[in-house]
Amino acid sequence: ETGVTQTPRHLVMGMTNKKSLKCEQHLGHNAMYWYKQSAKKPLELMFVYNFKEQTENNSVPSRFSPECPNSSHLFLHLHTLQPEDSALYLCASSQGQGQNYEQYFGPGTRLTVT
Amino acid sequence: DAKTTQPNSMESNEEEPVHLPCNHSTISGTDYIHWYRQLPSQGPEYVIHGLTSNVNNRMASLAIAEDRKSSTLILHRATLRDAAVYYCILKDTGFQKLVFGTGTRLLVSP
């Protein structure tokens, strides 16, 4: 138990659906992250938020839309996804964004796009 | 961002020490060395990090070479639960993100 929870843990959606992934951290951290882990590929950073402000968008397609209403919650809104978007989506948080801070990861949401 | 090089896989026996190497010959003076691991079907887990001096915590030890061009993660007594992919990552002041490579897959045999 890392203090970072993600729901749902598994999600199957069609290409025309709209769904949202939720992340919550109970650590009092100020920075939150979305990562994508596709099969046989390294983790890829998608978005970074610091004090609710987006500080990084790693060239992510607009069909992925993040939202950070407060420092404890992070959402990833999904619409008109493609089958190649099937992956493990991981949320993480850290006290700050500096190089001396470690990140704490949630268990991930396994997404399958049909 | 500076690169790291790790072996693809390593094997160990239970209750033996494990030394996981990482080369980072282009490291800059302000890069921190971070280690994470990912157990099967889980998110990555922070293990340890350091800058210049060796570091110890309840999970592992980090030995950093004097020239900082390499480091070694030491698990003092491997358990079956330590079987995971271990990532060595450099984090700098300008590129304050974790950039994951392919890591080292550690296999632990009973």
Short mmCIF file of N, CA and C in Angstrom, two decimals, chain A residues 1-9 20-34 67-76 89-94 104-109:
data_model
loop_
_atom_site.label_atom_id
_atom_site.label_comp_id
_atom_site.label_asym_id
_atom_site.label_seq_id
_atom_site.Cartn_x
_atom_site.Cartn_y
_atom_site.Cartn_z
N GLU A 1 0.86 -1.19 0.00
CA GLU A 1 0.00 0.00 0.00
C GLU A 1 0.89 1.24 0.00
N THR A 2 0.84 1.99 -1.10
CA THR A 2 1.76 3.12 -1.24
C THR A 2 1.14 4.45 -0.87
N GLY A 3 -0.16 4.49 -0.61
CA GLY A 3 -0.84 5.75 -0.36
C GLY A 3 -1.39 6.39 -1.62
N VAL A 4 -1.25 5.71 -2.75
CA VAL A 4 -1.80 6.19 -4.01
C VAL A 4 -2.77 5.13 -4.51
N THR A 5 -4.02 5.53 -4.68
CA THR A 5 -5.04 4.58 -5.14
C THR A 5 -5.52 4.97 -6.54
N GLN A 6 -5.88 3.95 -7.31
CA GLN A 6 -6.37 4.18 -8.66
C GLN A 6 -7.62 3.37 -8.88
N THR A 7 -8.61 3.97 -9.53
CA THR A 7 -9.82 3.27 -9.91
C THR A 7 -10.23 3.65 -11.32
N PRO A 8 -10.82 2.72 -12.08
CA PRO A 8 -10.90 1.30 -11.75
C PRO A 8 -9.57 0.59 -11.93
N ARG A 9 -9.44 -0.62 -11.48
CA ARG A 9 -8.21 -1.37 -11.70
C ARG A 9 -8.17 -1.97 -13.10
N SER A 20 -13.32 7.71 -17.66
CA SER A 20 -12.33 8.45 -16.89
C SER A 20 -11.61 7.54 -15.92
N LEU A 21 -10.32 7.76 -15.76
CA LEU A 21 -9.51 7.10 -14.76
C LEU A 21 -9.32 8.06 -13.60
N LYS A 22 -9.34 7.52 -12.38
CA LYS A 22 -9.21 8.35 -11.20
C LYS A 22 -8.00 7.94 -10.39
N CYS A 23 -7.32 8.93 -9.85
CA CYS A 23 -6.17 8.69 -8.97
C CYS A 23 -6.33 9.58 -7.74
N GLU A 24 -6.04 9.02 -6.58
CA GLU A 24 -6.08 9.78 -5.34
C GLU A 24 -4.86 9.46 -4.51
N GLN A 25 -4.22 10.49 -3.97
CA GLN A 25 -3.07 10.25 -3.10
C GLN A 25 -3.37 10.78 -1.70
N HIS A 26 -2.96 9.98 -0.71
CA HIS A 26 -3.23 10.29 0.70
C HIS A 26 -1.95 10.65 1.42
N LEU A 27 -0.99 11.21 0.69
CA LEU A 27 0.35 11.45 1.22
C LEU A 27 0.64 12.93 1.44
N GLY A 28 -0.28 13.80 1.09
CA GLY A 28 -0.04 15.23 1.23
C GLY A 28 0.96 15.77 0.23
N HIS A 29 1.11 15.08 -0.89
CA HIS A 29 2.06 15.50 -1.91
C HIS A 29 1.52 16.63 -2.77
N ASN A 30 2.44 17.32 -3.45
CA ASN A 30 2.05 18.46 -4.28
C ASN A 30 2.13 18.20 -5.77
N ALA A 31 2.82 17.15 -6.17
CA ALA A 31 2.98 16.85 -7.60
C ALA A 31 2.35 15.50 -7.91
N MET A 32 1.69 15.42 -9.07
CA MET A 32 1.08 14.18 -9.49
C MET A 32 1.38 13.94 -10.97
N TYR A 33 1.40 12.66 -11.35
CA TYR A 33 1.88 12.26 -12.68
C TYR A 33 0.98 11.18 -13.26
N TRP A 34 0.87 11.18 -14.58
CA TRP A 34 0.30 10.06 -15.33
C TRP A 34 1.39 9.45 -16.20
N GLU A 67 -7.08 16.06 -15.76
CA GLU A 67 -7.72 17.07 -14.92
C GLU A 67 -7.20 16.91 -13.51
N CYS A 68 -6.84 18.02 -12.88
CA CYS A 68 -6.32 17.98 -11.50
C CYS A 68 -7.06 19.02 -10.68
N PRO A 69 -8.20 18.64 -10.08
CA PRO A 69 -9.01 19.62 -9.34
C PRO A 69 -8.37 20.10 -8.04
N ASN A 70 -7.52 19.26 -7.45
CA ASN A 70 -6.79 19.64 -6.25
C ASN A 70 -5.55 18.76 -6.16
N SER A 71 -4.70 19.03 -5.19
CA SER A 71 -3.42 18.32 -5.12
C SER A 71 -3.56 16.85 -4.79
N SER A 72 -4.74 16.42 -4.35
CA SER A 72 -4.91 15.02 -3.96
C SER A 72 -5.54 14.16 -5.04
N HIS A 73 -6.12 14.78 -6.05
CA HIS A 73 -6.86 14.03 -7.05
C HIS A 73 -6.37 14.35 -8.45
N LEU A 74 -6.34 13.30 -9.26
CA LEU A 74 -5.94 13.45 -10.65
C LEU A 74 -6.81 12.53 -11.49
N PHE A 75 -7.31 13.06 -12.60
CA PHE A 75 -8.15 12.27 -13.49
C PHE A 75 -7.52 12.22 -14.87
N LEU A 76 -7.85 11.16 -15.60
CA LEU A 76 -7.48 11.08 -17.01
C LEU A 76 -8.74 10.73 -17.77
N TYR A 89 -2.08 2.12 -17.19
CA TYR A 89 -1.94 3.55 -16.91
C TYR A 89 -1.66 3.71 -15.42
N LEU A 90 -0.55 4.35 -15.13
CA LEU A 90 -0.07 4.48 -13.76
C LEU A 90 -0.10 5.93 -13.32
N CYS A 91 -0.53 6.12 -12.10
CA CYS A 91 -0.51 7.44 -11.47
C CYS A 91 0.58 7.43 -10.42
N ALA A 92 1.22 8.57 -10.20
CA ALA A 92 2.24 8.68 -9.17
C ALA A 92 2.14 10.06 -8.54
N SER A 93 2.73 10.18 -7.35
CA SER A 93 2.79 11.48 -6.69
C SER A 93 4.15 11.64 -6.03
N SER A 94 4.52 12.90 -5.76
CA SER A 94 5.75 13.19 -5.03
C SER A 94 5.57 14.48 -4.26
N TYR A 104 5.82 8.01 -5.66
CA TYR A 104 5.06 6.88 -5.17
C TYR A 104 3.97 6.56 -6.18
N PHE A 105 3.94 5.31 -6.62
CA PHE A 105 3.05 4.90 -7.69
C PHE A 105 1.83 4.15 -7.16
N GLY A 106 0.73 4.33 -7.88
CA GLY A 106 -0.44 3.51 -7.63
C GLY A 106 -0.32 2.18 -8.33
N PRO A 107 -1.32 1.31 -8.17
CA PRO A 107 -1.27 -0.03 -8.76
C PRO A 107 -1.57 -0.03 -10.26
N GLY A 108 -2.12 1.07 -10.77
CA GLY A 108 -2.40 1.15 -12.20
C GLY A 108 -3.81 0.74 -12.57
N THR A 109 -4.22 1.20 -13.74
CA THR A 109 -5.47 0.77 -14.37
C THR A 109 -5.11 0.07 -15.66
#
